MMTF fields as JSON, N, C-alpha, C and O atoms, coordinates in Angstrom:
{
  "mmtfVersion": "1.0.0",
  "mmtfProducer": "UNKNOWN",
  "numBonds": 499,
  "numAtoms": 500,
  "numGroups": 125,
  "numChains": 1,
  "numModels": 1,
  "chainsPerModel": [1],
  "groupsPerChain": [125],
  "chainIdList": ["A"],
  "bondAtomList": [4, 2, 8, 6, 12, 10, 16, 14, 20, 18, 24, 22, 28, 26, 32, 30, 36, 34, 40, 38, 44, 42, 48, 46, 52, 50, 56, 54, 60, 58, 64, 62, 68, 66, 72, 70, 76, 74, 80, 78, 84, 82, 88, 86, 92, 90, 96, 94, 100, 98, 104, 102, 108, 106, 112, 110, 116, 114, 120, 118, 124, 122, 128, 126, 132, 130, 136, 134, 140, 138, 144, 142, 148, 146, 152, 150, 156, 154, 160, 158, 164, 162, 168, 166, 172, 170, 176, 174, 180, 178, 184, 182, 188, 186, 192, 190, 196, 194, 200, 198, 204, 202, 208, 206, 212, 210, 216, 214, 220, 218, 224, 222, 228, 226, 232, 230, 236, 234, 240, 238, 244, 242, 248, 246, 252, 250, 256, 254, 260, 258, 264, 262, 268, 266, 272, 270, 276, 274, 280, 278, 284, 282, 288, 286, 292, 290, 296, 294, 300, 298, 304, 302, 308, 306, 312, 310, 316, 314, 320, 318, 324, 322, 328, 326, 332, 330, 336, 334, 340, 338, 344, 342, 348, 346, 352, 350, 356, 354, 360, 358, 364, 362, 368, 366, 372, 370, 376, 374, 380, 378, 384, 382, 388, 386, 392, 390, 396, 394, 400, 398, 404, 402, 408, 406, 412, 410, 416, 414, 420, 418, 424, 422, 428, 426, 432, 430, 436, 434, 440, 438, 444, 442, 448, 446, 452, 450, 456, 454, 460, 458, 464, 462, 468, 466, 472, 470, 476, 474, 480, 478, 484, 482, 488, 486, 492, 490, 496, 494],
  "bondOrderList": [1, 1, 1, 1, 1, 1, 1, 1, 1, 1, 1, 1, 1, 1, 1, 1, 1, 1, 1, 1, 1, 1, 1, 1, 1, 1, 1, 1, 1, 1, 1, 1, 1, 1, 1, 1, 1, 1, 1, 1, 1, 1, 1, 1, 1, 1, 1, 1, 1, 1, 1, 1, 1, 1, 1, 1, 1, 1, 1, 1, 1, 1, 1, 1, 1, 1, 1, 1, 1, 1, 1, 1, 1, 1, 1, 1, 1, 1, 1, 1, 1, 1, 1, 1, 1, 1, 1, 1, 1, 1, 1, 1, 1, 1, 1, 1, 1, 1, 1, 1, 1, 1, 1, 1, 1, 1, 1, 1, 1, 1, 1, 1, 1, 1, 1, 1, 1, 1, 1, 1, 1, 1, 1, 1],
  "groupList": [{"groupName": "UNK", "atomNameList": ["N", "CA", "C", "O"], "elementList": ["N", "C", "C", "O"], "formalChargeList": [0, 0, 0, 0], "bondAtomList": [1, 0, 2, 1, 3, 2], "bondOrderList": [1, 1, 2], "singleLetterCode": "X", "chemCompType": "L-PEPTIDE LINKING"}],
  "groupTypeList": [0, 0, 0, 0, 0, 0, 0, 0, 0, 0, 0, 0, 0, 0, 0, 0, 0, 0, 0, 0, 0, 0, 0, 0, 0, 0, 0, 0, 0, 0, 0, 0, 0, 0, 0, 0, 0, 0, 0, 0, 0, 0, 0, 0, 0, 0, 0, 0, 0, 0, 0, 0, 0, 0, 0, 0, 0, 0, 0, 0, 0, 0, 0, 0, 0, 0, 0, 0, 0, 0, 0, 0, 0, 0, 0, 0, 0, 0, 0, 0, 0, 0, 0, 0, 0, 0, 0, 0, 0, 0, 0, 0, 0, 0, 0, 0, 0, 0, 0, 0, 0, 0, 0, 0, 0, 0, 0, 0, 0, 0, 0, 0, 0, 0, 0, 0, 0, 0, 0, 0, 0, 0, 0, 0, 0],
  "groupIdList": [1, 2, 3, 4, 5, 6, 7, 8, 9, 10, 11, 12, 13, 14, 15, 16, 17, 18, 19, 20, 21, 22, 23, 24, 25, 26, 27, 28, 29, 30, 31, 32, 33, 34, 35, 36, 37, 38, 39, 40, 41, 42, 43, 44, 45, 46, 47, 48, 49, 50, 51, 52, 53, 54, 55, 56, 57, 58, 59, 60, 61, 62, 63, 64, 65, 66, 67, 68, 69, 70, 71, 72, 73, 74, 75, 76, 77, 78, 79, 80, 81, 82, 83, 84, 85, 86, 87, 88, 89, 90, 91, 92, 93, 94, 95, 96, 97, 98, 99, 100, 101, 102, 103, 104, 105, 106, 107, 108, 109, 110, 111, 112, 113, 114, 115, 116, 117, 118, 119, 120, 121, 122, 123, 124, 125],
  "secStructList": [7, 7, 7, 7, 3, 3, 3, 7, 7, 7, 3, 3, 3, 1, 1, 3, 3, 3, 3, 3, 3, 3, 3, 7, 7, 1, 6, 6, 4, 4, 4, 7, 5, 3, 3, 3, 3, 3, 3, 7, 6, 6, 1, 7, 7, 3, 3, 3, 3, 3, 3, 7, 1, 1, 1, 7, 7, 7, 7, 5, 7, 4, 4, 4, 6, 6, 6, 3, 3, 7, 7, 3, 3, 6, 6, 6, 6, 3, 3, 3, 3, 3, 3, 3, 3, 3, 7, 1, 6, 6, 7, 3, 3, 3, 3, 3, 3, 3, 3, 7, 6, 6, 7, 1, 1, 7, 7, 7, 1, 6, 6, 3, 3, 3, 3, 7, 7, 7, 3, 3, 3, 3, 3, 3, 7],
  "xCoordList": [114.179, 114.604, 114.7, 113.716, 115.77, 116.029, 115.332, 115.247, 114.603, 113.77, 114.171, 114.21, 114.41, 115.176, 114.024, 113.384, 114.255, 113.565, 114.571, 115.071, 114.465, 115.077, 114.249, 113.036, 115.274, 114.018, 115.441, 116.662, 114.472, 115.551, 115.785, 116.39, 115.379, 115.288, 114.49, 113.712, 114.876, 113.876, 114.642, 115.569, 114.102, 114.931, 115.87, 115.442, 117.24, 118.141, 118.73, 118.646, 119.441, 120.099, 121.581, 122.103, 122.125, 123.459, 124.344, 123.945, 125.289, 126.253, 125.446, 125.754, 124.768, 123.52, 124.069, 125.184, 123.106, 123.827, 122.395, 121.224, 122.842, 121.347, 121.897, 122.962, 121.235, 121.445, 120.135, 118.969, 120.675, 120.083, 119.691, 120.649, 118.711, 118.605, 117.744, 116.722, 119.113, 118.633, 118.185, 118.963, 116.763, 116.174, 116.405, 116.433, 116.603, 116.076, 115.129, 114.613, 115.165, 114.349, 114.6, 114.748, 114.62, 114.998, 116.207, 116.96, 116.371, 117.517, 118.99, 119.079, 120.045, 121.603, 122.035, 123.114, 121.162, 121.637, 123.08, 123.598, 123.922, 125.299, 126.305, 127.506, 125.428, 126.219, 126.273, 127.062, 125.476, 125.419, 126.404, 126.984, 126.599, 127.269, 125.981, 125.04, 125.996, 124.986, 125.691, 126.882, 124.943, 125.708, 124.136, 123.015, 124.748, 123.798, 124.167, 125.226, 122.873, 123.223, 122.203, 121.458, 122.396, 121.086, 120.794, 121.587, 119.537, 119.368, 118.996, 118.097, 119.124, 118.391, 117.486, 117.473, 116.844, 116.25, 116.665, 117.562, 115.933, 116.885, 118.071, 118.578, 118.785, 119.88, 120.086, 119.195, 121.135, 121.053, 121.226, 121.733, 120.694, 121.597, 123.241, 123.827, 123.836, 125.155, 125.183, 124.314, 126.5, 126.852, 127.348, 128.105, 127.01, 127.553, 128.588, 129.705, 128.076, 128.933, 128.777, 127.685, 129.626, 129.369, 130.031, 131.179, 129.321, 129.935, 130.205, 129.086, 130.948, 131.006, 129.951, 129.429, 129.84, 128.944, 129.943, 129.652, 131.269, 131.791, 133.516, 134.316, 133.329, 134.838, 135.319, 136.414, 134.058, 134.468, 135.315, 136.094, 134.924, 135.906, 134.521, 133.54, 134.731, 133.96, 134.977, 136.111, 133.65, 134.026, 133.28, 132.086, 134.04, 133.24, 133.615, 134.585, 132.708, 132.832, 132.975, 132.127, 134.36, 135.229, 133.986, 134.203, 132.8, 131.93, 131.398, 131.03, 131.537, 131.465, 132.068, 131.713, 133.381, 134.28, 134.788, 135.104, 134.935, 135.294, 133.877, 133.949, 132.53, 131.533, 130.222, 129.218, 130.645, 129.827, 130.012, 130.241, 129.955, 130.223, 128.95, 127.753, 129.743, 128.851, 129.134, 130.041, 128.202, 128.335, 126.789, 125.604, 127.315, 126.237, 126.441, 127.383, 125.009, 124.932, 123.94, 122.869, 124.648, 124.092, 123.478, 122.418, 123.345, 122.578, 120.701, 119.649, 120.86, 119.349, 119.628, 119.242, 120.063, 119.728, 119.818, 119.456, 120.264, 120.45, 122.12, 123.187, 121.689, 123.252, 122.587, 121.486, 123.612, 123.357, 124.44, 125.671, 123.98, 124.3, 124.686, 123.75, 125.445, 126.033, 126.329, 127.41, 125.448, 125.963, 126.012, 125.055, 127.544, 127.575, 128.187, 128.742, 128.039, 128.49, 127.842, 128.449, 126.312, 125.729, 125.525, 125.358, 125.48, 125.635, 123.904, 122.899, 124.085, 122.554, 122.676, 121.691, 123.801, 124.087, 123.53, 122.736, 123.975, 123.489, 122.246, 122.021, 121.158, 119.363, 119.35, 119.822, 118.554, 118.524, 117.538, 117.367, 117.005, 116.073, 117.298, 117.626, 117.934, 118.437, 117.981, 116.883, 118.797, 118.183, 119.593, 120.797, 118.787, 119.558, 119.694, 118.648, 120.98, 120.775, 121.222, 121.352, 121.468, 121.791, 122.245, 121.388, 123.526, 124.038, 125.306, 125.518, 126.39, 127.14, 127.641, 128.469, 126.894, 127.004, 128.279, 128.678, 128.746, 130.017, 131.156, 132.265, 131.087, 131.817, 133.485, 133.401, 134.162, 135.426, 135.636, 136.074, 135.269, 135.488, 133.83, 132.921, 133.831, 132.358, 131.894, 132.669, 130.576, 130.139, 130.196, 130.132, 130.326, 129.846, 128.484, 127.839, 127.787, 126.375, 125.743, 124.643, 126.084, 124.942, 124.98, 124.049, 126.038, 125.467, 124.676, 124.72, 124.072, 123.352, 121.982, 121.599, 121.406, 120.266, 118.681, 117.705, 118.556, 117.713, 118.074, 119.182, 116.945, 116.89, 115.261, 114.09, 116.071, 114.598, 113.754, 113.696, 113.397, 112.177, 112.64, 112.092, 113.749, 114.413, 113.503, 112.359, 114.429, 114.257, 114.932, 116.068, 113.697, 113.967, 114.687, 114.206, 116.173, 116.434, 116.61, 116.524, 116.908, 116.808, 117.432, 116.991, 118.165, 119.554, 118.844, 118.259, 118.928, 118.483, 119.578, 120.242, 120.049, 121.194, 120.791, 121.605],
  "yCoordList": [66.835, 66.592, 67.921, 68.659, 68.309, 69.269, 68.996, 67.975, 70.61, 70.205, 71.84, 72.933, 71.543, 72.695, 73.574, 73.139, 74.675, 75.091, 76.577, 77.55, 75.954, 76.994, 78.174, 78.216, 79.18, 80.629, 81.545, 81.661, 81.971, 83.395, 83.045, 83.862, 81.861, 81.556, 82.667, 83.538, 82.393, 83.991, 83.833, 83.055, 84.713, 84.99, 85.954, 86.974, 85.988, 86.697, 86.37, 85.379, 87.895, 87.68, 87.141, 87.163, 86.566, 86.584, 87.291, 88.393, 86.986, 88.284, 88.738, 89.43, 88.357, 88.656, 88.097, 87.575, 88.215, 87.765, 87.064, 87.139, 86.548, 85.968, 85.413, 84.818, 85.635, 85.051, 83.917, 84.255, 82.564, 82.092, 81.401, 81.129, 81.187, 80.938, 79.487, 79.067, 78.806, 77.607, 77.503, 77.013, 77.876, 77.992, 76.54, 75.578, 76.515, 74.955, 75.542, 76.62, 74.328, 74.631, 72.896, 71.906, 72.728, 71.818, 72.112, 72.967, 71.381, 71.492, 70.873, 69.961, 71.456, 71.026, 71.486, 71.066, 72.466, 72.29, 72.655, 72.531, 73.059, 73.516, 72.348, 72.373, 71.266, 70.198, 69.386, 68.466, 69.801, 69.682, 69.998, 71.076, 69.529, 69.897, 70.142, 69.348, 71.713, 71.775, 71.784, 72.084, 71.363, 71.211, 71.935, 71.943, 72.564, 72.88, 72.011, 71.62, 71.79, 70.518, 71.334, 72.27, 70.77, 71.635, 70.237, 69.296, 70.264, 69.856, 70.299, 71.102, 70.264, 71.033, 69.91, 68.801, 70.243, 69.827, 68.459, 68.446, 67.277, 66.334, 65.97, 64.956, 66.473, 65.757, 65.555, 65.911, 65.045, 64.177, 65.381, 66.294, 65.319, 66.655, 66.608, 65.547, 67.694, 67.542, 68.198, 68.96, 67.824, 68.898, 70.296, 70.346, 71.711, 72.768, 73.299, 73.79, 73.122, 73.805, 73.249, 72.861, 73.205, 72.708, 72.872, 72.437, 73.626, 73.91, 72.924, 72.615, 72.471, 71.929, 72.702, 73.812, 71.779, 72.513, 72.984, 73.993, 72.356, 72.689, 73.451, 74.324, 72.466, 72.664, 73.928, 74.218, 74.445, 75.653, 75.544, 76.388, 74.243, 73.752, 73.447, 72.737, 74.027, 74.474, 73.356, 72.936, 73.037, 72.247, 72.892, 73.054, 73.517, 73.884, 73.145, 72.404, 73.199, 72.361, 73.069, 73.91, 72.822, 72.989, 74.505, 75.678, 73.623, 74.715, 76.299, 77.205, 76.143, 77.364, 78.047, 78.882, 77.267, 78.39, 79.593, 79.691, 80.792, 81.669, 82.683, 83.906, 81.854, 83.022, 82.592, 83.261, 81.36, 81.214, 80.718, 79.513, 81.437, 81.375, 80.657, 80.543, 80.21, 79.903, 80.659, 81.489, 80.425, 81.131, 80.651, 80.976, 80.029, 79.817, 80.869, 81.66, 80.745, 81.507, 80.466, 80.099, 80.066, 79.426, 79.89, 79.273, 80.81, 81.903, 82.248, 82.505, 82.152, 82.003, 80.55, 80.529, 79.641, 78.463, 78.454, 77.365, 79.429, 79.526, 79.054, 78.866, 78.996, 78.819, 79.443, 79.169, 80.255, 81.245, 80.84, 80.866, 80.647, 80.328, 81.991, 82.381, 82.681, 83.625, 83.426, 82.909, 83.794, 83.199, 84.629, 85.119, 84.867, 85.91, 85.728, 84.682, 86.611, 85.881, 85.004, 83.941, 84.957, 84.012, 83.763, 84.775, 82.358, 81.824, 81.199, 81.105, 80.849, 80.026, 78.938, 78.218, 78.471, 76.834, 76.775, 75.883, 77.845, 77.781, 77.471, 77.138, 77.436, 77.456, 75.791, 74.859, 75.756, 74.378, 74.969, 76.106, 73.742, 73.605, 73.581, 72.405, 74.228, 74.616, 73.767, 73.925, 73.025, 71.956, 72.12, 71.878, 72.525, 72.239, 71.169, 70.535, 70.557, 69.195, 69.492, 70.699, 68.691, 68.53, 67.278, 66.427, 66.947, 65.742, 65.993, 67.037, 64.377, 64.457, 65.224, 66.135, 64.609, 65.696, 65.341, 64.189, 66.202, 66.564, 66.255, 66.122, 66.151, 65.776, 66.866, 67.82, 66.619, 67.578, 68.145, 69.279, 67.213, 67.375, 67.297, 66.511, 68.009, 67.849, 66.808, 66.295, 66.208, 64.388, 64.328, 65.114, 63.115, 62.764, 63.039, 63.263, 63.12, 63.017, 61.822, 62.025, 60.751, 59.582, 60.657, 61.451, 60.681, 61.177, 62.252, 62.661, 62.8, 64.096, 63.149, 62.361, 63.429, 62.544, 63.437, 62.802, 64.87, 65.632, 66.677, 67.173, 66.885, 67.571, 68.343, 67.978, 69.713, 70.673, 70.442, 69.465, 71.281, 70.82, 71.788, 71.722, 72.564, 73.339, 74.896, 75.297, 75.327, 77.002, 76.931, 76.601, 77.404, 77.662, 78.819, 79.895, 78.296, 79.445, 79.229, 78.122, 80.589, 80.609, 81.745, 82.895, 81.466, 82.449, 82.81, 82.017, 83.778, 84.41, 84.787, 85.605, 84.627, 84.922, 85.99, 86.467],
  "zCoordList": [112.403, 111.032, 110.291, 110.346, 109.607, 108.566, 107.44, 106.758, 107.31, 105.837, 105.071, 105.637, 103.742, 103.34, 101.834, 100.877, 102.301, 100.934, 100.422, 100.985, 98.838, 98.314, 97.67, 97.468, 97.383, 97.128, 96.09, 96.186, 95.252, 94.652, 93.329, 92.635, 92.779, 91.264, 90.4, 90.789, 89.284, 88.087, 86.918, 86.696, 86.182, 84.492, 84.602, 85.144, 84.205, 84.281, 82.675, 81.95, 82.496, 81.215, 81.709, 82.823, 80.224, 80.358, 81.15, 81.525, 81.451, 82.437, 83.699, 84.669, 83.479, 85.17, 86.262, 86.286, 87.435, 88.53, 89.258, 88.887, 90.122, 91.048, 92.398, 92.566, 93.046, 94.536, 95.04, 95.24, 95.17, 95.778, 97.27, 97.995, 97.627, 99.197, 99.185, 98.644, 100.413, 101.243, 102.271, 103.09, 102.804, 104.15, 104.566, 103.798, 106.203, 106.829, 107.854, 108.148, 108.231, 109.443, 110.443, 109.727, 111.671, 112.46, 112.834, 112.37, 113.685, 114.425, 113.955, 113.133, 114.551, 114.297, 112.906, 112.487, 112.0, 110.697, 110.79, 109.681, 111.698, 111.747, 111.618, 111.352, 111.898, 111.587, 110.085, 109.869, 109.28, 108.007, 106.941, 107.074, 106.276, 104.93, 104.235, 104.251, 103.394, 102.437, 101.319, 101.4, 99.672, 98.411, 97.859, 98.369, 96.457, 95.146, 94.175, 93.684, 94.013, 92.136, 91.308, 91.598, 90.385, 89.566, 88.534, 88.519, 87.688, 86.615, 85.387, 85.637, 84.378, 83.045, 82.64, 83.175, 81.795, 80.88, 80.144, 79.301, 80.532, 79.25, 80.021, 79.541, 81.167, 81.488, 83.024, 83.795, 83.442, 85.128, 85.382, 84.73, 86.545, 88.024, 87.926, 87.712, 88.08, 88.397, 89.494, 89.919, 90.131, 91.552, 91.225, 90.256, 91.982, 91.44, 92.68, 92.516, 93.624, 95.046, 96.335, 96.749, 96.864, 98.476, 99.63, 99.721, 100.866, 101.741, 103.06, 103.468, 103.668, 105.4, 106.573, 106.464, 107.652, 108.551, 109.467, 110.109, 109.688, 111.197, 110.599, 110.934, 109.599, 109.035, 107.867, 107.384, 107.708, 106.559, 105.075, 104.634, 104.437, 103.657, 102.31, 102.531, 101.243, 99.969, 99.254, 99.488, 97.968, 96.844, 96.054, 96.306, 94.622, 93.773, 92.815, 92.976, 91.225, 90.094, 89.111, 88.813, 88.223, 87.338, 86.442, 86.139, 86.332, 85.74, 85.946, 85.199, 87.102, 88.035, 89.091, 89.923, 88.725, 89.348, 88.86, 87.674, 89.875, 89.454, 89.243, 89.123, 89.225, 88.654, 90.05, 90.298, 90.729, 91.682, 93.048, 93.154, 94.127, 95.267, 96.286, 96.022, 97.596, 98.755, 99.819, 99.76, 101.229, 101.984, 103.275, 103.196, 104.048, 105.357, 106.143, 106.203, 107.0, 108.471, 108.954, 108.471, 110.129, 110.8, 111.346, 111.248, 112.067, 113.1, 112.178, 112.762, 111.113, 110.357, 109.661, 108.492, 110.004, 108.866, 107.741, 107.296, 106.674, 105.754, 105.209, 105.793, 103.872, 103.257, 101.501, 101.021, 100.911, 99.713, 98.31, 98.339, 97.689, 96.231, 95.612, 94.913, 95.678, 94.761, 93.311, 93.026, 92.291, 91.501, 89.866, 89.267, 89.656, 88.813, 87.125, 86.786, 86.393, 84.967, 84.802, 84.671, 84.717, 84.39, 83.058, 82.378, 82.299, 81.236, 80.709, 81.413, 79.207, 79.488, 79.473, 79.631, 79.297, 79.769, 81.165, 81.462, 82.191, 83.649, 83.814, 84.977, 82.992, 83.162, 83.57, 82.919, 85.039, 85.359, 86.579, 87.02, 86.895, 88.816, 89.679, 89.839, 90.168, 91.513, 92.871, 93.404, 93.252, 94.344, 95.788, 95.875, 96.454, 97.767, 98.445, 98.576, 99.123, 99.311, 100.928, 101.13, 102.052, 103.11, 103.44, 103.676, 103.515, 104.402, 105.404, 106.022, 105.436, 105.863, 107.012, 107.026, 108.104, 109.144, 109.905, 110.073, 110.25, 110.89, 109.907, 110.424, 108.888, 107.864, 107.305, 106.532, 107.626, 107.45, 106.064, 105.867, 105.035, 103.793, 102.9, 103.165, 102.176, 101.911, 101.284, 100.477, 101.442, 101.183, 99.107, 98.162, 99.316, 97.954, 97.552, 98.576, 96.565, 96.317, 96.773, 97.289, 96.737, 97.655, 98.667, 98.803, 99.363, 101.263, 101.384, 102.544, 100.795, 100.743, 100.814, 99.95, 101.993, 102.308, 102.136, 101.737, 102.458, 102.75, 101.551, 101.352, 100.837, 99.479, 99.362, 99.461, 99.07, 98.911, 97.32, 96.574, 97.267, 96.231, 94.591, 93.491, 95.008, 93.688, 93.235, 93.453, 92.676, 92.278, 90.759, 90.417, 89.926, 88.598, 87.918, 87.56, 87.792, 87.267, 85.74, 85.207, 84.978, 83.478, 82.71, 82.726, 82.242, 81.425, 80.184, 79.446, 80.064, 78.444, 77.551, 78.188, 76.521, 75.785, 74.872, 74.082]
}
């Protein structure tokens, strides 16, 4: 079983930048689709980015395009949240999710079955 933990959350100002990290650990994670959602304060999780495991095919959200990127290596289990021009709307728990395996197109949010425990990040204006 894939169990995922994220790392690299902190206080950053506006216009800042941050990189975050999705460790797994178990086997096949190459067959995964990984996604970032985040939540703030007071409101639902939304989805922010999401990559394929086999198919190399990214979904990003209207909100963060253009200032935040993805990027796996399978070879360490990881998958990385790039995230630049940061805003303080951006301040939310950072949650890595894992589903949809072998999936061509990346899953909806139900299918994201395996979810890490989140990284606090926080925009200063």
């Amino acid at each position: 079983q894939v169990h995922l933990v994220e790392s690299g959350g902190g206080l950053v100002q506006a216009g800042g930048s941050l990189r975050l990290s999705c460790k797994a650990s178990g086997r096949s994670f190459s067959t995964y689709a990984v996604g970032w959602f985040r939540q703030a304060p007071g409101k639902e999780r939304e989805f922010v980015i999401a990559i394929t495991g086999t198919s190399d095919v990214t979904s990003t959200a209207d909100s963060v395009k253009g200032r935040f990127s993805i990027s796996r290596d399978n070879a360490k289990n990881t998958v990385s949240l790039q995230m630049n021009s940061l805003k303080p709307e951006d301040t939310a728990v950072y949650f890595c999710a894992a589903g949809g395996r072998y999936s061509y197109d990346p899953p909806k949010e139900d299918e994201y079955t395996i979810w890490g425990q989140g990284t606090q990040v926080t925009i200063s204006s």
